[in-house]
XYZ file of N, CA and C in Angstrom:
360
model
N 184.084 146.195 -1.672
C 184.439 145.044 -2.015
C 184.293 144.004 -1.149
N 183.385 142.672 -1.336
C 182.952 141.856 -0.369
C 183.777 140.577 -0.720
N 184.483 140.298 0.586
C 185.385 139.069 0.504
C 184.849 138.041 1.754
N 184.461 136.836 1.167
C 183.885 135.999 1.964
C 184.476 135.590 3.312
N 184.164 135.727 4.558
C 184.566 135.281 5.551
C 185.396 136.348 6.363
N 185.482 137.407 5.705
C 186.265 138.846 6.355
C 185.261 139.533 6.734
N 185.517 140.214 8.031
C 184.643 141.247 8.646
C 184.196 142.481 7.837
N 183.025 142.877 8.003
C 182.658 144.100 7.152
C 182.643 145.267 7.676
N 182.561 145.474 9.077
C 182.691 146.536 9.772
C 183.952 146.914 10.749
N 184.109 147.974 11.068
C 185.150 148.277 12.011
C 185.277 147.543 13.258
N 183.929 147.295 13.719
C 183.850 146.648 14.826
C 184.128 144.976 14.818
N 183.692 144.517 13.917
C 183.828 143.206 13.656
C 185.561 142.832 13.350
N 186.400 144.091 12.592
C 187.769 143.963 12.537
C 188.291 144.056 13.928
N 187.576 144.756 14.456
C 188.374 145.042 16.052
C 188.280 143.909 16.771
N 187.157 143.217 16.926
C 187.139 141.690 17.521
C 188.033 140.577 17.092
N 188.170 140.682 15.430
C 189.081 139.678 15.053
C 190.197 140.011 15.435
N 190.904 141.233 15.221
C 192.149 141.464 15.717
C 192.543 141.500 17.312
N 191.588 141.654 17.984
C 191.620 141.430 19.275
C 192.059 140.016 19.708
N 191.399 139.082 19.206
C 191.388 137.843 19.138
C 192.868 137.397 18.760
N 193.288 137.847 17.733
C 194.666 137.554 17.303
C 195.777 138.173 18.288
N 195.418 139.261 18.718
C 196.412 139.905 19.636
C 196.227 139.042 21.055
N 195.225 138.601 21.477
C 195.210 137.765 22.666
C 195.958 136.445 22.430
N 195.679 136.124 21.212
C 196.585 134.955 21.007
C 198.213 135.234 21.210
N 198.637 135.996 20.485
C 199.763 136.437 20.677
C 200.342 136.610 22.116
N 199.564 137.347 22.907
C 199.790 137.564 24.327
C 199.828 136.369 25.071
N 199.085 135.426 24.962
C 198.861 134.140 25.508
C 200.431 133.233 25.274
N 200.362 133.181 23.785
C 201.554 132.520 23.363
C 202.777 133.023 23.867
N 203.111 134.208 24.213
C 204.161 135.004 24.631
C 204.272 134.381 26.069
N 203.125 134.470 27.010
C 203.235 134.383 28.362
C 203.563 132.822 28.553
N 203.030 131.761 27.579
C 203.491 130.653 27.958
C 204.829 130.444 27.496
N 205.496 131.041 26.503
C 206.992 130.911 26.111
C 207.685 131.452 27.151
N 207.253 132.554 27.795
C 208.075 133.373 28.774
C 207.895 132.519 29.837
N 206.955 131.899 30.674
C 206.862 130.864 31.618
C 207.815 129.579 31.452
N 207.855 129.222 30.109
C 208.719 128.152 29.834
C 210.277 128.456 30.142
N 210.579 129.687 29.467
C 212.003 130.051 29.389
C 212.303 130.506 30.677
N 211.580 130.923 31.710
C 211.931 131.247 33.124
C 211.793 129.853 33.885
N 211.474 129.024 33.690
C 211.340 127.616 34.414
C 212.839 127.034 33.953
N 213.312 127.113 32.640
C 214.216 126.620 32.155
C 215.836 127.297 32.795
N 215.388 128.479 33.325
C 216.542 129.137 33.868
C 217.258 130.248 32.981
N 216.415 130.735 32.082
C 217.102 131.663 30.935
C 217.541 132.985 31.632
N 218.277 133.510 31.352
C 218.907 134.707 31.848
C 218.127 135.796 31.296
N 217.649 136.019 30.290
C 216.794 136.750 29.669
C 215.514 136.339 28.948
N 214.592 135.708 29.949
C 213.352 134.955 29.253
C 212.176 135.792 28.583
N 212.120 137.282 28.699
C 211.115 137.991 27.994
C 212.025 138.051 26.891
N 213.116 138.466 26.598
C 213.768 138.481 25.388
C 213.957 137.316 24.212
N 214.003 136.306 24.884
C 213.855 134.814 24.120
C 212.684 134.516 23.837
N 211.605 134.866 24.808
C 210.351 134.508 24.563
C 209.620 135.373 23.183
N 210.204 136.722 23.309
C 209.652 137.480 22.180
C 210.560 137.086 20.679
N 211.201 136.672 20.734
C 212.091 136.168 19.710
C 211.709 134.766 19.190
N 211.033 133.947 20.246
C 210.631 132.777 19.832
C 209.169 132.850 19.168
N 208.633 133.844 19.601
C 207.230 134.183 18.650
C 207.310 134.305 17.249
N 208.457 134.711 16.844
C 208.544 134.908 15.381
C 209.604 133.728 14.736
N 209.973 132.976 15.768
C 210.947 131.822 15.001
C 210.444 130.482 15.214
N 209.126 130.408 15.027
C 208.579 129.013 15.343
C 208.686 128.254 13.896
N 208.883 126.686 14.182
C 208.931 126.030 12.974
C 207.592 125.665 12.614
N 207.397 126.207 11.308
C 205.987 125.793 10.877
C 206.436 125.292 9.377
N 205.433 124.588 8.883
C 204.165 124.155 9.393
C 203.978 123.245 10.422
N 202.888 122.821 10.959
C 202.679 122.016 11.964
C 202.581 120.712 11.095
N 202.741 119.513 11.769
C 202.253 118.290 10.875
C 200.697 118.381 10.634
N 200.295 117.710 9.446
C 198.792 117.786 9.300
C 197.915 117.503 10.331
N 198.343 116.412 10.986
C 197.348 116.161 12.200
C 197.324 117.347 13.449
N 198.649 117.747 13.654
C 198.639 118.792 14.531
C 197.805 120.066 13.992
N 197.984 120.470 12.974
C 197.262 121.592 12.196
C 195.550 121.443 12.512
N 195.279 120.115 11.946
C 193.890 119.866 11.904
C 193.280 119.957 13.405
N 194.059 119.236 14.379
C 193.876 119.502 15.987
C 193.397 120.956 16.505
N 194.837 121.634 15.992
C 194.767 123.049 16.349
C 193.438 123.817 15.772
N 193.033 123.480 14.654
C 191.880 124.117 13.834
C 190.556 123.753 14.432
N 190.697 122.357 14.943
C 189.226 121.891 15.743
C 189.213 122.479 17.090
N 190.311 122.609 17.611
C 190.349 123.516 19.130
C 189.774 124.841 18.761
N 190.057 125.529 17.866
C 189.597 126.776 17.133
C 188.092 126.838 16.954
N 187.900 125.869 16.226
C 186.197 125.825 15.830
C 185.569 125.332 16.974
N 185.932 124.456 17.968
C 185.159 124.208 19.093
C 185.083 125.339 20.064
N 185.914 126.416 20.336
C 185.922 127.325 20.991
C 184.771 128.387 20.436
N 184.739 128.330 18.767
C 183.710 129.303 18.541
C 182.331 128.433 18.777
N 182.251 127.261 18.438
C 181.023 126.795 18.543
C 180.442 126.796 20.204
N 181.355 126.689 21.078
C 181.285 127.198 22.440
C 180.334 128.644 23.014
N 180.806 129.394 21.756
C 180.031 130.682 22.051
C 178.682 130.638 21.626
N 178.269 129.913 20.735
C 176.993 129.838 20.235
C 175.726 129.808 21.165
N 176.196 128.570 21.997
C 175.086 128.534 23.220
C 174.921 129.942 24.109
N 176.221 130.129 24.388
C 176.251 131.539 25.398
C 175.237 132.796 24.553
N 175.699 132.944 23.207
C 175.137 134.201 22.618
C 173.440 133.814 22.478
N 173.060 132.391 22.479
C 171.568 132.143 22.420
C 170.865 132.403 23.879
N 171.533 132.067 24.722
C 170.719 132.280 26.133
C 170.919 133.428 26.892
N 171.738 134.181 26.367
C 171.961 135.480 26.925
C 171.511 136.741 26.353
N 171.456 137.876 26.762
C 171.466 139.100 26.019
C 171.636 140.288 26.583
N 171.895 141.497 25.839
C 172.651 142.777 26.299
C 173.824 142.821 26.914
N 173.861 143.223 27.920
C 175.512 143.591 28.511
C 175.958 142.176 28.917
N 175.109 141.126 29.499
C 175.623 139.850 29.772
C 175.994 139.295 29.041
N 175.635 139.153 27.521
C 175.986 138.380 26.301
C 177.115 138.892 26.063
N 177.461 140.230 26.096
C 179.016 140.731 25.561
C 180.054 140.208 26.650
N 179.599 140.397 27.717
C 180.683 140.001 28.834
C 180.718 138.206 28.712
N 179.832 137.757 28.857
C 179.945 136.443 28.638
C 180.580 135.829 27.325
N 180.432 136.381 26.053
C 181.151 136.168 24.860
C 182.470 136.335 24.901
N 182.884 137.612 25.787
C 184.198 138.213 25.775
C 185.004 136.918 26.617
N 184.367 136.352 27.704
C 184.973 135.586 28.739
C 185.209 134.232 28.021
N 184.118 133.555 27.192
C 184.213 132.359 26.569
C 185.205 132.558 25.378
N 184.966 133.427 24.685
C 186.114 133.686 23.585
C 187.484 133.732 23.757
N 187.742 134.720 25.113
C 189.342 134.507 25.700
C 189.501 133.191 26.290
N 188.754 132.614 26.714
C 189.086 131.184 27.308
C 189.438 130.369 26.032
N 188.585 130.304 24.954
C 188.823 129.600 23.705
C 190.122 130.103 23.045
N 190.367 131.307 22.930
C 191.774 131.622 22.373
C 193.066 131.124 23.308
N 192.766 131.467 24.471
C 193.879 130.791 25.434
C 194.132 129.402 25.281
N 192.812 128.692 25.146
C 193.171 127.096 25.099
C 193.836 126.665 23.767
N 193.440 127.797 22.791
C 194.064 127.371 21.265
C 195.675 127.659 21.617
N 196.043 128.683 22.176
C 197.363 129.197 22.192
C 198.021 127.916 23.007
N 197.591 127.588 24.038
C 198.158 126.598 24.813
C 198.413 125.319 24.115
N 197.455 124.999 23.383
C 197.619 123.745 22.529
C 198.813 123.824 21.616
N 198.692 125.162 20.602
C 199.653 125.359 19.865
C 201.179 125.464 20.520
N 201.237 125.841 21.680
C 202.575 125.971 22.355
C 203.194 124.753 22.948
N 202.036 123.890 23.231
C 202.602 122.284 23.871
C 203.001 121.399 22.529
N 202.350 121.842 21.029
C 202.641 120.894 20.122
C 203.817 121.455 19.105
N 204.150 122.640 19.572
C 205.350 123.287 18.655
C 206.536 122.607 18.733
N 207.129 122.549 17.556
C 208.273 121.654 17.318
C 209.533 122.596 18.155
N 210.286 121.949 18.798
C 211.415 122.639 19.340
C 212.927 122.179 18.772
N 213.545 123.105 18.788
C 215.000 122.817 18.136
C 215.820 122.141 19.220
N 216.872 121.439 18.772
C 217.351 120.781 19.901
C 218.403 121.619 20.741
N 218.640 122.864 20.265
C 219.085 123.634 21.314
C 218.256 123.971 22.559
N 217.001 124.055 22.169
C 216.300 124.646 23.167
C 215.726 123.347 24.175
N 216.232 122.156 23.902
C 215.799 120.758 24.809
C 216.893 120.631 25.747
N 218.012 120.937 25.488
C 219.253 120.894 26.590
C 219.002 121.842 27.847
């Protein structure tokens, strides 16, 4: 069965799931850092809970900007793929892709709505 936009091979699925896992890890690290700076007694546990307890959906403008950040990261990978080859290409794409996912997670972290209890 073919679905447009979904990976066809196990390798492609691995790359997609790796990018999503990286997004979760970066999101957790940013939330952990924020909790620790606020003086939380258990920042890791609270950060893990907050990964699942986000207020969605984002406003339409923030959602669009988030997706444009993601698209910009993907577009940044095109010139890297065009000008490199072999092992250098793979390493460069992983580095650029990881940076793009980190920027995307950082933007979502900075723009997420916080409950009034978290702001005190």
